[in-house]
Amino acid sequence: MEETYLLNVEGVKKKILHGGRGELPKLQDGSKFTFHFQTLKDNFERTVIDDSREAGMPMEIIVGKMFKLEIWETLLSSMRIGEVAEFWCDAIHTGMYALVSRGMRRIAEGRDPLEGQKHRCGMGNMFDYHSTGYDDLDELQRTPQPLIFIMELFRVEDPSAYKRDTWAMSKEEKLAAVPVLHSEGNRLVLRREFAQAAAKYQEAVICLRNLQAKEKPWEDGWLKLESLVTPLVLNYCQCQLELGEYYEVLEHTTELLQKHNDNAKAYFKRAKAHAAVWNEREAREDFQRVAHLDPSMAAAVKKELKQLGERMRKKHVEDRKRYQGLFQSSQGL
């Protein structure tokens, strides 16, 4: 089946390559499209720029969440489930494609798609970048041009039918999700499933940090959210200690203590991480701060310092033996 017609949108043409089934999906704010796509240049060779199948992951878009390439929501809204369609889009609709593609490629590579961004809006980011890091995308950014999108729509889900990613939640949804995630994390800790628990605590922190970004630092709204963040970060760090991710603990506890330098629990977890990676001086300093800030933890600190001393003595003996062995080996050469 093949049909060519103009969408009721300036600068767009659509060709149906394979018909879909049923009626056009009923969309609402928060509906989710899942689809595969190819992006091609409008040249004789129809040069392929991106192909989601090659990247190994389908694309998802949430309706009404201001996806940078707004035309895609319009294109998908014209499709039935199972339909494959080709869309020609004029340059007025494709100017943001280089930035969208950059983010998708970085995700496929396991990298942070937002790394290096200094602005939240797409146009701000366009001016901020001297290079996307990809030669073909730099060319598109310098010379916006018509592009061809071939899309296959798999699924359209109502907001209630799927677990919404943190970024797609409203303020109320994020606030409601935090205690649920906290409770799920605690339950997983009791089952000693520390990696899964850490993921729950981390997701809750992300919800709160997103909300904090809209508040003025150190004012009431920001501080209320920060009071919820702190115990979640500490729980996350405890999971990372159990998993042996000591440098992760050092990073997060240090960041927490830069804001809250009287938090004894943060010092305690940082001290344990320092001890685990043989930072004896730093560990002792942090344990001493804990005893000073919270005398009720003095017994725990005394126990940890005793264990640290024993571990360090054992390490010194082993190091001495190792050096002696190396010296004797070099003497025999």
Coordinates of C-alpha atoms in Angstrom, one line a residue:
M1 CA 0.0 0.0 0.0
E2 CA 1.4 3.4 -0.9
E3 CA -0.3 6.7 -0.7
T4 CA 1.2 10.2 -0.9
Y5 CA -0.5 13.2 0.5
L6 CA 0.1 16.5 2.3
L7 CA -0.5 16.7 6.0
N8 CA -2.4 19.7 7.0
V9 CA 0.9 21.2 8.1
E10 CA 3.1 23.6 6.1
G11 CA 6.3 22.1 4.9
V12 CA 5.4 18.4 5.5
K13 CA 4.5 15.6 3.0
K14 CA 3.5 12.1 4.0
K15 CA 3.7 8.8 2.2
I16 CA 2.2 5.6 3.7
L17 CA 4.5 2.7 3.1
H18 CA 2.5 0.1 5.1
G19 CA -1.0 0.6 6.4
G20 CA -1.7 0.4 10.1
R21 CA -4.7 -1.1 11.9
G22 CA -7.7 0.3 13.6
E23 CA -8.5 4.0 14.1
L24 CA -6.1 6.8 14.9
P25 CA -5.2 6.5 18.6
K26 CA -6.9 8.8 21.0
L27 CA -4.2 11.0 22.5
Q28 CA -4.1 12.9 25.8
D29 CA -1.4 14.8 27.7
G30 CA 1.1 12.1 28.9
S31 CA 0.3 9.5 26.2
K32 CA 3.5 7.7 25.1
F33 CA 4.5 6.8 21.5
T34 CA 6.9 3.9 21.0
F35 CA 8.4 3.7 17.5
H36 CA 11.4 3.0 15.3
F37 CA 12.7 5.7 12.9
Q38 CA 15.2 6.3 10.2
T39 CA 16.4 9.8 9.3
L40 CA 17.7 10.4 5.8
K41 CA 19.0 13.4 3.9
D42 CA 16.9 14.6 1.0
N43 CA 19.6 13.9 -1.6
F44 CA 20.0 11.5 -4.5
E45 CA 21.7 8.9 -2.3
R46 CA 19.1 9.3 0.5
T47 CA 22.0 9.3 3.0
V48 CA 21.1 7.7 6.3
I49 CA 21.8 9.9 9.3
D50 CA 20.3 7.8 12.1
D51 CA 18.6 4.5 12.4
S52 CA 17.0 3.5 15.7
R53 CA 17.2 -0.2 14.8
E54 CA 20.9 0.0 14.4
A55 CA 21.1 1.7 17.8
G56 CA 19.2 -1.3 19.2
M57 CA 16.5 0.6 20.9
P58 CA 13.1 2.1 19.9
M59 CA 12.3 5.7 20.5
E60 CA 9.7 7.0 23.0
I61 CA 8.0 10.4 23.1
I62 CA 5.6 11.6 25.7
V63 CA 2.7 13.8 24.3
G64 CA 2.8 17.4 25.7
K65 CA 6.3 17.2 27.2
M66 CA 7.9 19.7 24.7
F67 CA 10.1 17.3 22.9
K68 CA 12.7 19.5 21.1
L69 CA 11.7 18.3 17.6
E70 CA 8.1 19.3 17.9
I71 CA 7.1 18.1 14.4
W72 CA 7.6 14.4 15.5
E73 CA 4.6 14.6 17.8
T74 CA 2.6 15.9 14.8
L75 CA 3.8 13.2 12.5
L76 CA 3.2 10.4 14.9
S77 CA -0.3 11.7 15.7
S78 CA -1.2 11.1 12.1
M79 CA -0.3 7.3 12.3
R80 CA -2.2 4.2 13.2
I81 CA -0.6 1.3 15.2
G82 CA 1.6 -0.8 12.9
E83 CA 1.8 1.8 10.2
V84 CA 5.0 2.6 8.4
A85 CA 5.2 6.1 6.9
E86 CA 7.7 8.3 5.2
F87 CA 7.6 12.0 6.0
W88 CA 9.4 14.8 4.1
C89 CA 9.9 17.8 6.3
D90 CA 11.1 21.2 5.2
A91 CA 14.0 22.9 7.0
I92 CA 11.6 25.0 9.1
H93 CA 10.8 21.8 11.1
T94 CA 14.3 20.2 11.2
G95 CA 16.6 22.9 12.7
M96 CA 16.7 21.2 16.0
Y97 CA 17.5 17.8 14.7
A98 CA 21.2 17.9 15.2
L99 CA 20.7 18.4 19.0
V100 CA 18.0 15.8 19.2
S101 CA 20.2 13.3 17.4
R102 CA 23.2 14.1 19.6
G103 CA 21.3 13.3 22.7
M104 CA 19.9 10.0 21.2
R105 CA 23.4 8.9 20.1
R106 CA 24.9 9.7 23.5
I107 CA 22.2 7.6 25.2
A108 CA 22.9 4.7 22.8
E109 CA 26.6 5.0 23.7
G110 CA 25.8 4.8 27.4
R111 CA 26.7 8.5 28.0
D112 CA 24.9 11.4 29.6
P113 CA 22.8 13.1 26.9
L114 CA 22.8 16.4 28.9
E115 CA 26.5 16.5 29.7
G116 CA 27.9 20.0 29.0
Q117 CA 24.6 21.7 28.7
K118 CA 24.5 25.2 30.2
H119 CA 21.0 26.1 29.1
R120 CA 17.7 24.3 29.4
C121 CA 16.1 25.5 26.2
G122 CA 17.0 24.0 22.8
M123 CA 17.9 27.3 21.2
G124 CA 20.2 28.2 24.1
N125 CA 22.0 24.9 23.7
M126 CA 22.4 25.5 19.9
F127 CA 24.3 28.7 20.6
D128 CA 26.3 27.1 23.4
Y129 CA 27.7 24.3 21.2
H130 CA 30.7 24.9 18.9
S131 CA 30.4 21.2 18.0
T132 CA 28.0 18.4 18.7
G133 CA 30.9 15.9 18.7
Y134 CA 29.7 14.3 15.4
D135 CA 30.8 15.7 12.0
D136 CA 27.6 14.9 10.2
L137 CA 25.5 16.6 12.9
D138 CA 27.8 19.7 12.8
E139 CA 27.0 20.0 9.1
L140 CA 23.3 19.8 9.8
Q141 CA 23.6 22.4 12.5
R142 CA 25.5 24.8 10.2
T143 CA 23.2 24.3 7.3
P144 CA 19.6 23.4 8.3
Q145 CA 18.0 21.4 5.4
P146 CA 14.9 19.3 4.6
L147 CA 15.0 15.8 6.1
I148 CA 13.1 12.5 5.5
F149 CA 11.8 10.5 8.5
I150 CA 10.7 6.9 8.0
M151 CA 8.7 5.9 11.1
E152 CA 7.0 2.7 12.3
L153 CA 4.6 3.1 15.1
F154 CA 4.4 0.2 17.5
R155 CA 2.4 1.4 20.5
V156 CA 0.5 4.3 22.0
E157 CA -0.1 4.0 25.7
D158 CA -2.3 6.1 28.0
P159 CA -0.5 7.8 31.0
S160 CA -2.0 5.2 33.4
A161 CA -0.8 2.3 31.4
Y162 CA 2.9 2.6 31.9
K163 CA 5.4 3.6 34.6
R164 CA 6.3 7.2 33.9
D165 CA 9.9 8.2 33.8
T166 CA 10.8 10.8 36.4
W167 CA 11.2 13.6 33.9
A168 CA 7.7 13.1 32.5
M169 CA 6.0 13.4 35.9
S170 CA 4.1 16.5 37.1
K171 CA 5.1 18.1 40.4
E172 CA 2.4 16.4 42.3
E173 CA 3.3 13.0 40.8
K174 CA 7.0 13.4 41.8
L175 CA 6.1 14.3 45.3
A176 CA 3.7 11.3 45.6
A177 CA 6.4 9.0 44.1
V178 CA 9.1 9.9 46.6
P179 CA 7.7 8.1 49.7
V180 CA 6.8 5.1 47.6
L181 CA 10.3 4.9 46.2
H182 CA 11.8 5.4 49.7
S183 CA 9.7 2.6 51.1
E184 CA 10.5 0.3 48.2
G185 CA 14.2 1.0 48.8
N186 CA 13.9 0.1 52.5
R187 CA 12.2 -3.1 51.6
L188 CA 14.9 -4.1 49.2
V189 CA 17.6 -3.3 51.8
L190 CA 16.0 -5.7 54.2
R191 CA 16.3 -8.4 51.5
R192 CA 19.9 -7.3 51.0
E193 CA 19.2 -6.4 47.4
F194 CA 21.5 -3.3 47.6
A195 CA 21.9 -2.4 44.0
Q196 CA 18.1 -2.4 43.4
A197 CA 17.6 -0.4 46.6
A198 CA 20.2 2.1 45.6
A199 CA 18.3 2.6 42.3
K200 CA 15.1 3.4 44.1
Y201 CA 16.7 5.9 46.4
Q202 CA 18.5 7.5 43.4
E203 CA 15.2 7.8 41.5
A204 CA 13.6 9.5 44.5
V205 CA 16.5 11.9 44.8
I206 CA 16.1 12.8 41.1
C207 CA 12.4 13.6 41.6
L208 CA 13.3 16.0 44.4
R209 CA 16.3 17.6 42.7
N210 CA 14.0 18.3 39.7
L211 CA 11.6 20.1 42.0
Q212 CA 14.4 21.9 43.8
A213 CA 15.6 23.3 40.5
K214 CA 12.5 25.4 40.4
E215 CA 12.9 26.8 43.9
K216 CA 15.2 29.6 45.1
P217 CA 18.2 28.0 46.9
W218 CA 18.1 28.1 50.7
E219 CA 14.5 29.5 50.8
D220 CA 11.7 27.6 52.5
G221 CA 10.5 25.5 49.5
W222 CA 14.1 24.5 48.7
L223 CA 14.9 23.6 52.3
K224 CA 11.8 21.5 52.7
L225 CA 12.8 19.5 49.7
E226 CA 16.4 19.3 50.9
S227 CA 15.2 17.8 54.2
L228 CA 13.7 14.9 52.1
V229 CA 16.8 14.6 49.9
T230 CA 19.4 14.1 52.7
P231 CA 18.1 10.8 54.2
L232 CA 17.7 9.4 50.7
V233 CA 21.3 10.3 49.8
L234 CA 22.5 8.7 53.1
N235 CA 20.6 5.5 52.3
Y236 CA 22.0 5.4 48.8
C237 CA 25.5 5.8 50.2
Q238 CA 24.9 2.9 52.7
C239 CA 23.9 0.7 49.8
Q240 CA 27.1 1.7 47.9
L241 CA 29.2 0.9 51.0
E242 CA 27.6 -2.6 51.0
L243 CA 28.4 -2.9 47.3
G244 CA 32.0 -1.8 47.7
E245 CA 31.5 1.3 45.6
Y246 CA 33.7 3.4 48.0
Y247 CA 34.6 6.3 45.7
E248 CA 30.9 6.7 44.9
V249 CA 30.3 7.1 48.6
L250 CA 33.2 9.6 48.9
E251 CA 31.7 11.7 46.1
H252 CA 28.1 11.9 47.4
T253 CA 28.9 12.3 51.1
T254 CA 31.4 15.1 50.3
E255 CA 28.8 16.9 48.2
L256 CA 26.3 16.5 51.0
L257 CA 28.7 17.8 53.6
Q258 CA 29.4 20.9 51.5
K259 CA 25.8 21.9 52.2
H260 CA 25.4 20.3 55.7
N261 CA 28.7 20.3 57.5
D262 CA 27.1 19.1 60.8
N263 CA 25.7 15.9 59.5
A264 CA 27.3 13.2 61.6
K265 CA 25.9 10.3 59.6
A266 CA 27.4 11.7 56.4
Y267 CA 30.8 12.0 58.1
F268 CA 30.5 8.4 59.4
K269 CA 29.8 6.9 56.0
R270 CA 32.5 9.0 54.4
A271 CA 34.9 7.8 57.1
K272 CA 34.1 4.2 56.4
A273 CA 34.7 4.8 52.7
H274 CA 38.0 6.5 53.4
A275 CA 39.0 3.6 55.6
A276 CA 38.1 1.1 52.9
V277 CA 40.4 2.7 50.4
W278 CA 43.3 3.1 52.9
N279 CA 42.9 6.9 53.5
E280 CA 43.8 6.5 57.1
R281 CA 44.3 10.2 58.0
E282 CA 41.0 11.3 56.4
A283 CA 39.1 8.4 58.0
R284 CA 40.4 9.3 61.5
E285 CA 39.5 12.9 61.0
D286 CA 36.0 12.1 59.9
F287 CA 35.4 9.6 62.7
Q288 CA 36.6 12.2 65.2
R289 CA 34.1 14.7 63.8
V290 CA 31.3 12.1 64.2
A291 CA 32.1 11.7 67.9
H292 CA 32.2 15.4 68.4
L293 CA 28.9 16.1 66.6
D294 CA 27.0 13.2 68.0
P295 CA 28.3 11.7 71.3
S296 CA 25.7 8.9 71.0
M297 CA 27.8 7.5 68.2
A298 CA 31.0 7.5 70.3
A299 CA 30.9 3.7 70.8
A300 CA 30.5 3.0 67.1
V301 CA 33.3 5.4 66.3
K302 CA 35.6 3.7 68.9
K303 CA 34.9 0.3 67.3
E304 CA 35.6 1.6 63.8
L305 CA 38.8 3.2 64.9
K306 CA 40.0 0.0 66.5
Q307 CA 39.2 -1.9 63.3
L308 CA 41.0 0.7 61.3
G309 CA 44.1 0.5 63.4
E310 CA 44.2 -3.3 63.1
R311 CA 43.7 -3.2 59.4
M312 CA 46.5 -0.5 59.0
R313 CA 48.9 -2.5 61.2
K314 CA 48.3 -5.7 59.1
K315 CA 48.8 -3.7 55.9
H316 CA 52.1 -2.3 57.1
V317 CA 53.3 -5.8 58.0
E318 CA 52.3 -7.1 54.6
D319 CA 53.9 -4.1 52.8
R320 CA 57.1 -4.6 54.8
K321 CA 57.3 -8.3 53.8
R322 CA 56.6 -7.4 50.2
Y323 CA 59.3 -4.8 50.0
Q324 CA 61.8 -7.1 51.7
G325 CA 61.0 -9.8 49.1
L326 CA 61.5 -7.4 46.3
F327 CA 64.8 -6.2 47.8
Q328 CA 66.1 -9.7 48.2
S329 CA 65.1 -10.6 44.6
S330 CA 66.9 -7.5 43.3
Q331 CA 70.0 -8.5 45.3
G332 CA 70.0 -11.9 43.7
L333 CA 70.1 -10.5 40.2

